[in-house]
GROMACS .gro file of C-alpha atoms in nm:
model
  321
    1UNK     CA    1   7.994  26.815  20.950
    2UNK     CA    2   8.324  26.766  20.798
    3UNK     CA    3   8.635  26.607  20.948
    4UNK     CA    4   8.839  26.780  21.198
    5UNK     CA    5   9.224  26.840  21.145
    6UNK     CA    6   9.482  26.755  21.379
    7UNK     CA    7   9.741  26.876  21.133
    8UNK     CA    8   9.728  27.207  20.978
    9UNK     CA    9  10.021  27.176  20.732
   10UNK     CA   10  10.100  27.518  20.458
   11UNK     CA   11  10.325  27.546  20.206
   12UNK     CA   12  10.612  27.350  20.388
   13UNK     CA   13  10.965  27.355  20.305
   14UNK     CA   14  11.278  27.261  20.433
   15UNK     CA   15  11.625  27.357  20.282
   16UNK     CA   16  11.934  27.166  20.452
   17UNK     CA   17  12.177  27.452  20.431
   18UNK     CA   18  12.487  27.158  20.404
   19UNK     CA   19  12.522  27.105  20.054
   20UNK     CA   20  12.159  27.319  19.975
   21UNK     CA   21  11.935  27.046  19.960
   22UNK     CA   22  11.566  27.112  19.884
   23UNK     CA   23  11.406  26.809  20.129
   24UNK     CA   24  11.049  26.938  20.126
   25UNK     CA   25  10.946  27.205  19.871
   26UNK     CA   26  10.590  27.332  19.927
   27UNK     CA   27  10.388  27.069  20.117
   28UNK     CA   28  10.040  27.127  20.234
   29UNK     CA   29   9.795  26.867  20.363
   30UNK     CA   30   9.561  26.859  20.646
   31UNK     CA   31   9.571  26.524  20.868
   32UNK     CA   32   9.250  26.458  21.010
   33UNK     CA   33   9.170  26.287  21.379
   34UNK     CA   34   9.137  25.889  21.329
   35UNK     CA   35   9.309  25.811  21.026
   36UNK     CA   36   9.555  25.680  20.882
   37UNK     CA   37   9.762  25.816  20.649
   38UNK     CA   38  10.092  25.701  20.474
   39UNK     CA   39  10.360  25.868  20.308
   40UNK     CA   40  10.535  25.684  20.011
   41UNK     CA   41  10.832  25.791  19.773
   42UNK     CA   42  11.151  25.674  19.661
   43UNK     CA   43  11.497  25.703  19.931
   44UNK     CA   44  11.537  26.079  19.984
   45UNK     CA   45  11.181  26.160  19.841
   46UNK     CA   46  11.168  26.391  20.205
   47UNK     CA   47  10.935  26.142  20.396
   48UNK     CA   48  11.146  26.167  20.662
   49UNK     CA   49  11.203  26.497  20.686
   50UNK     CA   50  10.860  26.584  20.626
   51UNK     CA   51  10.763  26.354  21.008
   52UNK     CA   52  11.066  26.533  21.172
   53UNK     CA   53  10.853  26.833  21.112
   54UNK     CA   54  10.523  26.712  21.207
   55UNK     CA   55  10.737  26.585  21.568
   56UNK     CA   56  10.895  26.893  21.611
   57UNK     CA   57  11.242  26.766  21.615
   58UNK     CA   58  11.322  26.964  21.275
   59UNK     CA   59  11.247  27.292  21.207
   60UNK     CA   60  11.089  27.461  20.863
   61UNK     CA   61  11.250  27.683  20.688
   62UNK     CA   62  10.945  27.837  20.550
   63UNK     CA   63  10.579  27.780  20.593
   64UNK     CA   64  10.409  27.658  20.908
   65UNK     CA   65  10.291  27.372  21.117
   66UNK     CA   66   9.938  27.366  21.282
   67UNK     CA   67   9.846  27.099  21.583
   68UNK     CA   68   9.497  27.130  21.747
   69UNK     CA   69   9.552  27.456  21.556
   70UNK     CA   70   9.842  27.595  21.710
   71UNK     CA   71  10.172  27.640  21.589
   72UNK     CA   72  10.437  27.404  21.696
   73UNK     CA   73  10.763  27.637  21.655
   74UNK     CA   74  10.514  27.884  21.862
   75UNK     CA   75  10.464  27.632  22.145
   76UNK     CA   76  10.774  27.386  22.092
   77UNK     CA   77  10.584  27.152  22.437
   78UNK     CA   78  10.268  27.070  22.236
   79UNK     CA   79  10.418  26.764  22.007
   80UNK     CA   80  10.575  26.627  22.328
   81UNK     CA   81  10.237  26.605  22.486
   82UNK     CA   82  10.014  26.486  22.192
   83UNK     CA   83  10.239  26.330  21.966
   84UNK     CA   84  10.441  25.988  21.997
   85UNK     CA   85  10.710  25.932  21.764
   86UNK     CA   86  10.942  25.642  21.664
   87UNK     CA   87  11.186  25.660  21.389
   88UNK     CA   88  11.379  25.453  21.155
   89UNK     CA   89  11.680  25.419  21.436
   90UNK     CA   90  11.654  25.244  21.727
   91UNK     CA   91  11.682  25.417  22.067
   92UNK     CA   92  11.945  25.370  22.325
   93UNK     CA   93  11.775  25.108  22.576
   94UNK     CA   94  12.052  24.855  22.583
   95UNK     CA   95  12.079  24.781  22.922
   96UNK     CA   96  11.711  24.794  23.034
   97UNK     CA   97  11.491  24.518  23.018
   98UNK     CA   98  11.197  24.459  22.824
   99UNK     CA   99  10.899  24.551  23.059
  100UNK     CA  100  11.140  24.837  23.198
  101UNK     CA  101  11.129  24.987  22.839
  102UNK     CA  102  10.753  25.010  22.838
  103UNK     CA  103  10.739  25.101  23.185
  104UNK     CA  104  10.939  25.429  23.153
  105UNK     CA  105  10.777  25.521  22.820
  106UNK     CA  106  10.463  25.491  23.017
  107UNK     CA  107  10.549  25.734  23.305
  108UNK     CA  108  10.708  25.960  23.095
  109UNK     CA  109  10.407  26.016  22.923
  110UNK     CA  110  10.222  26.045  23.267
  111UNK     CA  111  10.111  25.742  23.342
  112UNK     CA  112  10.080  25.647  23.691
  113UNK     CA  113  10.354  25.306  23.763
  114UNK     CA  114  10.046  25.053  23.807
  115UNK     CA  115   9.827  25.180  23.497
  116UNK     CA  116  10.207  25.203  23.305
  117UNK     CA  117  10.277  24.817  23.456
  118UNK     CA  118   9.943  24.682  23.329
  119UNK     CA  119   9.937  24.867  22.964
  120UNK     CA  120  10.307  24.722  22.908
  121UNK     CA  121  10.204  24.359  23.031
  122UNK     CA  122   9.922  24.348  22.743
  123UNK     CA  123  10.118  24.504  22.471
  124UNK     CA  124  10.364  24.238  22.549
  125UNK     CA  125  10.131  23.903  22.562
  126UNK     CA  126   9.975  24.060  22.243
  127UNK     CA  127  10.324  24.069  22.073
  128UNK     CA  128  10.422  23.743  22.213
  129UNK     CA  129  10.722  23.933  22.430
  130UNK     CA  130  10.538  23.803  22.815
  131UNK     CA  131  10.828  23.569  22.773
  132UNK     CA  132  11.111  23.805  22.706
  133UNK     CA  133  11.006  24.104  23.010
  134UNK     CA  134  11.324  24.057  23.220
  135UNK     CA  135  11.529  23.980  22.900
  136UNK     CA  136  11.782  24.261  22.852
  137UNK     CA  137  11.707  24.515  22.492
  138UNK     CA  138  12.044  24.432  22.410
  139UNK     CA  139  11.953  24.034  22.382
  140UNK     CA  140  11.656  24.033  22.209
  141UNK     CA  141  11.633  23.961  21.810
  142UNK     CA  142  11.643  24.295  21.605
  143UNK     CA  143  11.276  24.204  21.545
  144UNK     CA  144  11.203  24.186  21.900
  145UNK     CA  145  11.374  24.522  21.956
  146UNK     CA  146  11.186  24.715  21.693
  147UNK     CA  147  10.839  24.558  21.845
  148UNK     CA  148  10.929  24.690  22.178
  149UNK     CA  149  11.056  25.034  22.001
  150UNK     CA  150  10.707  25.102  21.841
  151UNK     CA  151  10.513  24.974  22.114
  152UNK     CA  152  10.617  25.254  22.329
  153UNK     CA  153  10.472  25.493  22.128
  154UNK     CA  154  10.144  25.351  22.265
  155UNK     CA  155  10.191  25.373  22.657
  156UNK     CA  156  10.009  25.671  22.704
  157UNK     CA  157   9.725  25.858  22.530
  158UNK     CA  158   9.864  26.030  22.215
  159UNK     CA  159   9.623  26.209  21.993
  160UNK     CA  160   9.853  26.065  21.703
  161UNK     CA  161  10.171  25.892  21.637
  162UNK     CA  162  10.405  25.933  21.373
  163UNK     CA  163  10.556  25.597  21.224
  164UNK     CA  164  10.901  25.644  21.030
  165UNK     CA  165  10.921  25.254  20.867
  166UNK     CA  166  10.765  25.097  21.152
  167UNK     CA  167  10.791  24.771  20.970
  168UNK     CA  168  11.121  24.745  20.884
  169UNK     CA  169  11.344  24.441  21.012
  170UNK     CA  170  11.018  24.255  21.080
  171UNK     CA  171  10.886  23.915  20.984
  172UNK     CA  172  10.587  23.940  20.812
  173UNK     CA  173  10.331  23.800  21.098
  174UNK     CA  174  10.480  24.066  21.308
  175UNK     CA  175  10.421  24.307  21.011
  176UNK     CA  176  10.044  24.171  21.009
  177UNK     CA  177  10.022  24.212  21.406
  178UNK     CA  178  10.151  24.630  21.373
  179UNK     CA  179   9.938  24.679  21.099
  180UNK     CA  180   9.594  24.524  21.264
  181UNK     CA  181   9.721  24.721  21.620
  182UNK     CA  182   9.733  25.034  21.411
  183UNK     CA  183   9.397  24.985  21.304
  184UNK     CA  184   9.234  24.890  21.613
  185UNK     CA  185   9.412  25.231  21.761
  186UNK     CA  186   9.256  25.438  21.492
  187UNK     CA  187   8.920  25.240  21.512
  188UNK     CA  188   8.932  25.186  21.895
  189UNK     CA  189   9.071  25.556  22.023
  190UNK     CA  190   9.014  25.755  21.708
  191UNK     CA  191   9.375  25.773  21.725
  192UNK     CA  192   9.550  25.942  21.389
  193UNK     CA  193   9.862  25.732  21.247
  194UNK     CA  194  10.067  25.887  21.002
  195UNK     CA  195  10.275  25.625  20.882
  196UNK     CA  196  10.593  25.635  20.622
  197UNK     CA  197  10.708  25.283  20.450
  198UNK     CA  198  10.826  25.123  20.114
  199UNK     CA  199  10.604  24.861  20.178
  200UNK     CA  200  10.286  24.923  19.975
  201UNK     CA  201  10.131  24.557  19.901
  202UNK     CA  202  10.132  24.537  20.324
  203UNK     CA  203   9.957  24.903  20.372
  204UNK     CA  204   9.705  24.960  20.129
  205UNK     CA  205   9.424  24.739  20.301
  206UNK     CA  206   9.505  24.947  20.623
  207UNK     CA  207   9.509  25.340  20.491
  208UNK     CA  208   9.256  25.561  20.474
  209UNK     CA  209   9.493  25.803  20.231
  210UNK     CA  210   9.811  25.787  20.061
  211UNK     CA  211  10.073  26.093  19.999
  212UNK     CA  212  10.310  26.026  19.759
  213UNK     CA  213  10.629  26.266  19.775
  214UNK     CA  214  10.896  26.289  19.470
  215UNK     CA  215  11.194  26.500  19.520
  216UNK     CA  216  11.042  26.664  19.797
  217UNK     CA  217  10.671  26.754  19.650
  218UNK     CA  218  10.362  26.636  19.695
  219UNK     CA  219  10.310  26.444  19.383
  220UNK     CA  220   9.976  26.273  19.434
  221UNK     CA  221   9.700  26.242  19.712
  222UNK     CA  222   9.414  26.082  19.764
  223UNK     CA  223   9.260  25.706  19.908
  224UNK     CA  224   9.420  25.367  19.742
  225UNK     CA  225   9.080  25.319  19.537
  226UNK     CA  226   9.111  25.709  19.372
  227UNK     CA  227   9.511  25.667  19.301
  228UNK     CA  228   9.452  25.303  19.109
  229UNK     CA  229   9.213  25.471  18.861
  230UNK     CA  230   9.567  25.674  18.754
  231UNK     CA  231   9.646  25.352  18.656
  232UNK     CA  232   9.369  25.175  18.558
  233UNK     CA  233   9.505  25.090  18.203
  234UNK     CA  234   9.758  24.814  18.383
  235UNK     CA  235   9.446  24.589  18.476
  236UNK     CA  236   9.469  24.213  18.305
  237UNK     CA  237   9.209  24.022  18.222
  238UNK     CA  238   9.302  23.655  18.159
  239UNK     CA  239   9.039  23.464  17.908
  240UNK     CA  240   9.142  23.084  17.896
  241UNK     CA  241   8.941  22.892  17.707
  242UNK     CA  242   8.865  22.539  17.718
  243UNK     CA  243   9.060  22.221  17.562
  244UNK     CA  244   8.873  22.252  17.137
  245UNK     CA  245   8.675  22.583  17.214
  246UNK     CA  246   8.899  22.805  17.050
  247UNK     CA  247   8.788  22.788  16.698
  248UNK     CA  248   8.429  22.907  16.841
  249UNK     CA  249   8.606  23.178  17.111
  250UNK     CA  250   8.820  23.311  16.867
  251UNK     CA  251   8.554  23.545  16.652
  252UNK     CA  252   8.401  23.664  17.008
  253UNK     CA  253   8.795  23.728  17.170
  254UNK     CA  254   8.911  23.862  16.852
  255UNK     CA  255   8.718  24.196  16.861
  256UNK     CA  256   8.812  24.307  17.161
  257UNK     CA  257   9.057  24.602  17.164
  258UNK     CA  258   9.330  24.578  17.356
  259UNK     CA  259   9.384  24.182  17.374
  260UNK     CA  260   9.702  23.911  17.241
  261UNK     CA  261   9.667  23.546  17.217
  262UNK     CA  262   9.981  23.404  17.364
  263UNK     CA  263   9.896  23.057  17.365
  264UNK     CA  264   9.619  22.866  17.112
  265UNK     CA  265   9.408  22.880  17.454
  266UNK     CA  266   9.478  23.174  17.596
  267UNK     CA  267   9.425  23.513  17.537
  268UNK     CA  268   9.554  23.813  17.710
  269UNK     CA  269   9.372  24.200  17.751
  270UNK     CA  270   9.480  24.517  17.866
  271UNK     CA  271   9.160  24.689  17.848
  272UNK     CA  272   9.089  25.066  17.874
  273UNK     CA  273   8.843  25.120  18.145
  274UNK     CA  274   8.549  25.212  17.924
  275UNK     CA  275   8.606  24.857  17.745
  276UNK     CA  276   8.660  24.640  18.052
  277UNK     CA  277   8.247  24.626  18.106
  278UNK     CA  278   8.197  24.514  17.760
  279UNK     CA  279   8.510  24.202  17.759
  280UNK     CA  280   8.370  24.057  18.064
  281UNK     CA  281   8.037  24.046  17.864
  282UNK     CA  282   8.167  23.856  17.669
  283UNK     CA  283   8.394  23.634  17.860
  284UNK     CA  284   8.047  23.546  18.041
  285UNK     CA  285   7.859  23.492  17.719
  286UNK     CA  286   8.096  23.274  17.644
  287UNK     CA  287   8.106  23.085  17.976
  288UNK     CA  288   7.750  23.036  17.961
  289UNK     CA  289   7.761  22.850  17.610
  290UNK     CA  290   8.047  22.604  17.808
  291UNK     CA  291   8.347  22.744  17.574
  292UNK     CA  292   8.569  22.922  17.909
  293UNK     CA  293   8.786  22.718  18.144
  294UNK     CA  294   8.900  23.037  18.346
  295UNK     CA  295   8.842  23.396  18.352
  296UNK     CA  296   9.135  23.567  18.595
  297UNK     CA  297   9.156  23.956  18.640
  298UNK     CA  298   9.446  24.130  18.792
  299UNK     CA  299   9.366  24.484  18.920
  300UNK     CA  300   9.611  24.774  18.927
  301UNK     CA  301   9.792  24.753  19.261
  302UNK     CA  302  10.014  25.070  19.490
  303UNK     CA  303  10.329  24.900  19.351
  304UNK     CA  304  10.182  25.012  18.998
  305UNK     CA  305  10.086  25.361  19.120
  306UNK     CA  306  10.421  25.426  19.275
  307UNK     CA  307  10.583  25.335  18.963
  308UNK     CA  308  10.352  25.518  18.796
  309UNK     CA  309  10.402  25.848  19.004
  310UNK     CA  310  10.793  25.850  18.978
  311UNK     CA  311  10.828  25.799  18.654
  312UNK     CA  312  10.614  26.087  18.580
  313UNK     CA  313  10.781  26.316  18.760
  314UNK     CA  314  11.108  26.196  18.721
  315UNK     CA  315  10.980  26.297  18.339
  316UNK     CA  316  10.866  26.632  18.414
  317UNK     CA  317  11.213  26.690  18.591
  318UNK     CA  318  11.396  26.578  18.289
  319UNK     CA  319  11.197  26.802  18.072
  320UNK     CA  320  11.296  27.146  18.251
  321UNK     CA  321  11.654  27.046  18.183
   0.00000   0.00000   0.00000
């Protein structure tokens, strides 16, 4: 039985009639319940505009926008009542207090005041805000305030919630804590998190799949593991060998493809992936007989991929100049 969609998304684009900007051009994914996907790209890649969509709050030009298989310009209520959303800015809740910004989320989702009072007093203690409840928004730390911002999208029961930069402005322990609540959510309730951010090295342990959007296309798709192997070439192994072993390492390290002594002890590889299999052979070989102080392999990592993915199409666009 395959996976169901909560997201339905076809051939989605969005023009910006003010100076005829092409934001999306063509998307089409399907989000599945209970995962978590993010969106990468570089500033104005259309992330952005691309979860306006998905919340309703921006509508396509062309193309169309399925929840629980229904279309949301059809029944403009439906995100409201599924979806929670929480964007880059931070909403106007300057002169409520802490709790009280949790509490109204809460009943204006339809939660009744004591269930609403009880949710926001544990996703406080969990964020370490107990202390801060009758503190006013406007007094907390910019930190604190984007806590409090995306924990309202959690007082309730959303099917899903769309994340615009939910890490931005925070430290990273309080980048840690978001992450690990977003994946007890998906785990937990089955909820689905779509998720945009610039921070890949902090995501990739948490997402299920990764969209990458260039100039407002899809560019790539797919889980961390299946986007690496487009870079697979950028893995480093490290041979150092030991203090007088290098005049009986060399011969062995010297036939592999792809390697550069930089130092009289170390040498440096950049293997293709059908070679990789055959230098740690022989880095172990050689370990065995005594001759290797350290072995150290760096695998391709999202930071790569990105890199990767807008160079190439910031190629391609050059090319159909």
């Amino acid at each position: 039985m395959g996976r169901r969609a909560l997201y339905q998304v076809r051939d989605l684009t969005k023009r910006y009639r003010r100076g005829n900007v092409l934001a999306n051009d063509g998307i089409t994914i399907d989000i599945y319940e209970g995962e978590i996907l993010g969106i990468f790209g570089p500033n104005g890649a259309g992330k952005t505009t691309f979860v306006r969509q998905l919340a309703g709050l921006l509508r396509p030009s062309s193309g169309s926008i399925l929840l629980e298989g229904r279309n949301i310009v059809e029944v403009p209520d439906l995100v409201s009542k599924t979806i929670s959303t929480v964007g880059q800015r931070v909403p106007v809740f300057r002169y409520y207090r802490a709790a009280e910004v949790l509490l109204h989320a809460g009943v204006l989702r339809g939660l009744p005041p004591r269930i609403a009072e009880k949710w926001a007093k544990e996703l406080l203690e969990r964020f370490d805000l107990l202390g801060q409840a009758s503190k006013r928004f406007s007094r907390l730390s910019g930190g604190q305030q984007r806590v409090l911002t995306l924990l309202t999208a959690f007082m309730g029961e959303p099917r899903g919630v769309l994340l615009d930069e939910p890490t931005s402005n925070l430290d990273p322990r309080n980048r840690r804590r978001v992450w690990a609540f977003l994946e007890e959510m998906r785990r937990d309730r089955g909820l689905t998190v779509v998720v945009t951010s610039h921070i890949l090295a902090e995501a990739e342990g948490y997402l299920d799949r990764v969209m990458f959007i260039d100039r407002g296309r899809v560019v790539a798709m797919g889980t961390p593991v299946e986007l690496k192997r487009l870079v697979s070439q950028r893995m480093v192994v490290e041979v150092r060998v030991k203090e007088g072993a290098a005049p009986k390492a060399e011969g062995s390290l010297n036939r592999i493809q792809g390697g550069e002594r930089k130092t009289p002890l170390l040498w440096v590889f950049r293997p293709r992936a059908d070679e990789l299999g055959r230098l740690l052979e022989v880095a172990a070989a050689l370990a065995r007989e005594g001759l290797v102080e350290e072995v150290k392999v760096s695998s391709p990592t999202m930071d790569d991929v990105y890199i990767h993915l807008t160079e190439r199409a910031g190629s391609r666009l050059e090319g159909r100049r």
